[in-house]
Amino acid sequence: MNKNHTANPPNASNTPFLTIKDLWKAFGKFVALREISLEVFEGEFVCFLGPSGCGKTTLLRAIAGLDLQTSGEIEQGGNDISNLPPAERDFGIVFQSYALFPNLTIEKNIAFGLENTGKGKAEVSARVNELLELVGLPDQGKKYPAQLSGGQQQRIALARAIATEPGLLLLDEPLSALDAKVRVFLRHEIKELQRKLGVTTVMVTHDQEEGLSMADRIVVMNHGIIEQVGTPAEIYRDPQTLFVADFIGEMNQMAGKALSGSSVQVGQQKLSCPDHEFKNGSQVIVAVRPEDIVPHGKGARSQGAKDTIKTPGNAFEVIVSDMEFLGSFWRASLQSSKLGDARLIANLSINAVHRMSVEIGKTLKIEIPPERIKVFPPSQKVSQGSGLEDV
Amino acid sequence: MRAKSIVPGKRVKPKLGSDDWIMRGFIALIAIYLVIALAFPLYAMLSKAFSTYHYDLGQFEFQVSDQEGQFDGTILSARELNEKQQAYSQQELSTGSGGRLAVTNFFPDFSFRSTVLYKVRGIDDNAVFLVGSERKSGTVWQEVDSNKFRKVVLRPVKSTGLSNFSIYFSTPALVRSIKNSLLISAISTIITVSLAFWFAYSLNRSCMRFKGVFRLIAMAPILVPSLLPGIALVYLFGNQGMLKSVMMGESIYGPYGIVAGSVFFTFPHAMLIITTALAISDARLYEAAVSLRASPWRTFWTVTIPGARYGLISAAFVVFNLVITDFGLPKVIGGQFNMLAVDIYKQVIGQQNFEMGAVVSVVLLIPALFAFAIDRIVQRKQVALLSARSVVYEPKPNRGFDWLCFSYCALIAIFIVGILGVCQYAALIKFWPYDLSLSLKNYAFDLMDGGGWAAYRNSIKLASLTALFGTVVVFIGAYMVEKTQGFSVGRAGFQFLAMLPMAIPGMVLGLAYIFFFNNPNNPLNFIYGTMTILVLCTVTHFYTVSHLTAVTALKQMDNEFESVSSSLKQPFYKLFVRVSVPVCLPAILDISIYLFVNAMTTVSAVVFLYSSGTALASVAVLNMDDAGDVAPAAAMGMMIFYTNIIARTVHALVSRGVLKRTQSWRTR
Amino acid sequence: MTKTLSMKFAAALAISTAITGWVVTPTQAADLTVYTAVEAEDLARYAEEFNKDHPDININWVRDSTGIVTAKLLAEKDNPQADVVWGLAATSLLLMKSEGMLEPYAPNGVDKLDPKFVDKSSPPTWTGMDAWVASVCYNTVEAGKAGLTPPTSWQDLTKPEYAGHLIMPNPNSSGTGFLDVSSWLQMFGEDGGWTYMDALHANIARYTHSGSKPCKLAAAGEIPIGISFAFRGAKSKAAGAPLEIIVPSEGVGWDMEATAIIAGTGELDAAKTLVDWTITKKANAMYNTGYAVVAYPGVAKPVEHFPEGLLDAMIDNDFEFAANNRAAILKEWQSRYDSKSEPKS
């Protein structure tokens, strides 16, 4: 397991703004977070991604001081904030439920944190208008929250959270309660705003698309541990664990065994792959993304393009057992006697399917590029089954 | 501690912010309130139940002269005399605080006409005896002649033990009350729940007219003291009753009267609970039943009843608890039929036997606690049902069925209105049954026992103060429990204390207050006999329901408000004042009207605590009835009723006004 | 010899304190908390009359029924709230006395009272005001309907014809009820008394909590015969009820309303002033409005509707017997009769 996730992120300065050191959280006998260490850099947009119950919200609430960790340290801006109450920390927070005060107008909601800060009425009012402008909702100040749509309410919640210009913005599943279209739109809006303000942001989400599209870096969590930290591309392209591979995007998983050097065997099919450290003959999981499976044959490439098999050893024939149209591509289920019981899912472009007249029952030649193959130990799957394993 | 083995590293100790300290302070303050207003008095009462009195015969010594009046100096110990004579058994030597033991039984040849002289003394200053009514203590010999010796009695000493309970359980008249109370409560429960079920069913499942009116009428009994129906029943079915023949020679004084009155005053409680239970049942189940061609009868038993079962069970135990702990009604109409709650009153007021009063209280606590516990468990299950998504059942018109429902509800409504109407009529009659002309002379309360018009004013004052302070204390307490972080042991303890009052019968609470607050060593002794103690007692008595109302309202509020507020570095009280209170205003108003109405009608808790300056209207009803001024009692009871109606109307208007003004956000 | 001397000295001391009290602070107002069981409608009059003579002493009444006032006083034994008791049953005051709660004090002019009305101790701890005499209230209309003949004696009431037509107060909660029971035990002897009550119990429809209620119920026709007290009967009769007040021929039990000072009062001087006044001829004349029998001999004028011959019928009541055997009597009574539903053993 990775214990130190300090890979340098893009788009951010090199001073860690938020440092989490060996943080644990237990609820009675249940360990919700174990050995969490993480650095977040100033201005960075970090996303905690994982299935529900993985501990991502618990970690966020520990950072906010809303639910104190059991042990471990948190530093923000060079200060130890490990045991401070929320009010003595420096953050703004937006919840899934928006948590707008229903009996206060939009203006008063936004102004809530600005009062008692020594600002004059006019100053507060000016700042409120500025924020309303910023979130794209001018002229809505006199309304009550219930009179706004969900997306508008969330923008107000955001405005309220950043009103006091906190050093850290925490977003707890901010878009989960919204419908799909608004969600996509707001994703963009929030990202834009974050960039404009340069505020260090931590967002919790279970939606991988959201994480991939918004974050500078993603922290993938599962069962209370950090599985992997990296940029969206790293996470997607180079998952370090089977869990990450499976959770982010889609992945074909086939039981196989490792062969010495840089190959593996699935059924009777030997496949070249990147170097691995598995012992010859040991059980492994061979994984490949559906979009990485390359079809070959007449019409596989657009006219003029050459259809060459780069690694002939990784090419073999399959039968199309099922096809599903998913709008922008076809999903084909592939079977091969060579692969034994394993089935493959491949994403085929509409054009290729059309040109090759792929249909159910047809035989097709495919190639799995060696560099796209991931090899994982089979035990990983088991180890993910329990959050309560002994350390 | 277990977690320590799971999690390595140094534990993070939270640094408490000023908000945390203030909130903890508030929790502590309200917890102290509950401890003082509840835990300590109950403890005082329990210890009273175990504080026993017995005659310590070893304390007393006698000398007997010869016929000429000469003493030979022989000293006889009372203990030895008793062992020799077997004058008193061990059980007879157990007594109450007022016990007096005749000494002549130690001397079998005693005759009051004899010339023999006697001397008596104690062996120390704790030994107390009476010569006639003169109290003597100490070791000085008191010489008396035979005639005077008749009047020498020994006084008991105080100790601790179970003997009060053994006296209690060996007194058939007292033990019978347990059976009576359980029986009456069970019968009343069955009748009330059945009647209320069909009423609620009619309201929920028919398309009859005047549903609103019926609902309103069904709620009316909540607005009067529980003993008022007793008075009406006397006018209806008493020996001079308007409908006496209905009784067919049976007396209304006794079980019939208690059950009839109990059904009246518990009806709204049962109706409310069952209505809620019926309202949440899922229409889809009925659609399924129809598609399966189930008969209405079958549907009723397989869908309706199971769906409402928690409501029915809960209603049953609430009614049971109300009946078994009620004191006013059996006092007014119980006749010779003893009930536990009345026994407490009789022991304390009639016999000044506080210890035995405490013992009966403990006995009464047991079924009350039991019923309360079951009700809580069932309520929790019902809440689980409530939160499940369901489709609301919409009744379809059905001429025959709707008419049946209407007739049934009309019958119940006539019963309720009839009871109240009889009270009002009785209050206006000059001298029932001999002079039926109308007069207001029964309203000349100042000429009667009970405290007069001042009692009525006191009641309004008590109700207002209870509503004001009770709401503040209850709401702040509920907020602190519901919205503070950490401090879980303290919050759990607080929650327990807040739930406890519902299980404590009013009589028991009132008696406990006497024991606790009337103790001269109690620094709070000064509130004894004041309005303060009445407010304290009433708030405590009705704490639980108010607390639950507040908690429910607070639970509906987003839990993250506090998080947002603290992230914005705003003190919690700002959030409390600007958001929590305004959002919960409807619930807050509900709590205050609940407290007001109950403070107007309560008798049981305050009957031991009022003083001449703080006589109350509800107690005046009791006392006037007790003194035989039944018509004025009815008049005062109706004054309470009208006052509560006005209060409710004002509450409704204020609620509407406040909602309009401050809750405009609720409407989109 | 020494005894009388010391007493004289004490009396002199008391008087001088009283005098100095008067002289030094003649206009200083005192507040007295006075516990009473006197009927509500008489209280205001009592205070008014008293204040005519002593405008500087303000009375705060704490009024309730005999049982409750007694319970209150006993409960407050260690922390008395009252300064004076004015108008509580002598049997109750005897209980206080045996608890050492009363201040012994011989009011000025106590020797003028009928000795029956003064505590036997010297100095006395309480002084009587008026007597409160048992009687039978008989509703002629309802009795006529039921075809009853008017009873003339206690023994008459055990006749089968009255079965279910009789109500009396429960001695466990009512002072009147207790004085009935105690008088029967005194008149008929212990065994005879209980035998009588066994027979009476068979005729009783029910026992009420308060002593005045049987008469009020009889007045309202709720029951033909109510065992209560004469004063109540006279009032109901005056109010127009068709009542006959019967004085049973064997004699009637009675209790008296009495006055006492609570030991340890902070207002001893004012308390003494009040108690002195309560035994004056004037005060007794005031009591006479409601009570035919008062402590001051020669004051009583006949009261309207009061039965004749009541004074002669009053038994020679042994209050000490009543007070000292109260607990035992009530216990016995309770075990015999305290549930109408259970047949007596």
mmCIF file of N, CA and C in Angstrom, chain B residues 352, chain C residues 66-67 70 74 88-97 102 255 323 326:
data_model
loop_
_atom_site.group_PDB
_atom_site.id
_atom_site.type_symbol
_atom_site.label_atom_id
_atom_site.label_comp_id
_atom_site.label_asym_id
_atom_site.label_seq_id
_atom_site.Cartn_x
_atom_site.Cartn_y
_atom_site.Cartn_z
ATOM 1 N N GLN B 352 -52.443 11.549 57.409
ATOM 2 C CA GLN B 352 -51.120 12.142 57.629
ATOM 3 C C GLN B 352 -50.041 11.068 57.717
ATOM 4 N N THR C 66 -59.861 20.349 57.202
ATOM 5 C CA THR C 66 -59.183 19.932 58.430
ATOM 6 C C THR C 66 -58.041 18.956 58.140
ATOM 7 N N GLY C 67 -58.329 17.969 57.310
ATOM 8 C CA GLY C 67 -57.324 16.947 57.018
ATOM 9 C C GLY C 67 -56.085 17.547 56.385
ATOM 10 N N THR C 70 -54.130 19.783 58.769
ATOM 11 C CA THR C 70 -53.406 18.941 59.728
ATOM 12 C C THR C 70 -52.183 18.311 59.077
ATOM 13 N N LEU C 74 -48.283 18.951 60.135
ATOM 14 C CA LEU C 74 -47.410 17.844 60.550
ATOM 15 C C LEU C 74 -46.227 17.718 59.600
ATOM 16 N N LEU C 88 -58.953 25.111 64.097
ATOM 17 C CA LEU C 88 -58.665 23.764 63.639
ATOM 18 C C LEU C 88 -59.182 22.814 64.719
ATOM 19 N N ALA C 89 -59.556 21.611 64.300
ATOM 20 C CA ALA C 89 -60.114 20.650 65.243
ATOM 21 C C ALA C 89 -59.162 20.425 66.419
ATOM 22 N N ALA C 90 -59.742 20.347 67.624
ATOM 23 C CA ALA C 90 -58.922 20.129 68.814
ATOM 24 C C ALA C 90 -58.169 18.812 68.717
ATOM 25 N N THR C 91 -58.809 17.795 68.094
ATOM 26 C CA THR C 91 -58.112 16.504 67.945
ATOM 27 C C THR C 91 -56.838 16.689 67.130
ATOM 28 N N SER C 92 -56.903 17.525 66.119
ATOM 29 C CA SER C 92 -55.708 17.782 65.327
ATOM 30 C C SER C 92 -54.667 18.515 66.155
ATOM 31 N N LEU C 93 -55.137 19.512 66.932
ATOM 32 C CA LEU C 93 -54.190 20.285 67.738
ATOM 33 C C LEU C 93 -53.536 19.401 68.793
ATOM 34 N N LEU C 94 -54.278 18.389 69.252
ATOM 35 C CA LEU C 94 -53.672 17.467 70.209
ATOM 36 C C LEU C 94 -52.522 16.683 69.582
ATOM 37 N N LEU C 95 -52.677 16.380 68.312
ATOM 38 C CA LEU C 95 -51.582 15.709 67.602
ATOM 39 C C LEU C 95 -50.353 16.611 67.569
ATOM 40 N N MET C 96 -50.603 17.895 67.264
ATOM 41 C CA MET C 96 -49.490 18.863 67.224
ATOM 42 C C MET C 96 -48.854 18.966 68.608
ATOM 43 N N LYS C 97 -49.728 18.996 69.568
ATOM 44 C CA LYS C 97 -49.232 19.166 70.935
ATOM 45 C C LYS C 97 -48.305 18.016 71.298
ATOM 46 N N LEU C 102 -46.696 22.984 69.660
ATOM 47 C CA LEU C 102 -47.486 24.137 70.093
ATOM 48 C C LEU C 102 -46.799 24.875 71.242
ATOM 49 N N ASP C 255 -66.506 17.979 68.118
ATOM 50 C CA ASP C 255 -65.112 18.404 68.204
ATOM 51 C C ASP C 255 -65.189 19.904 68.319
ATOM 52 N N ALA C 323 -57.411 11.443 70.321
ATOM 53 C CA ALA C 323 -56.134 11.727 69.667
ATOM 54 C C ALA C 323 -55.174 10.553 69.785
ATOM 55 N N ARG C 326 -56.270 7.507 67.763
ATOM 56 C CA ARG C 326 -56.705 7.810 66.404
ATOM 57 C C ARG C 326 -56.155 6.812 65.394
#
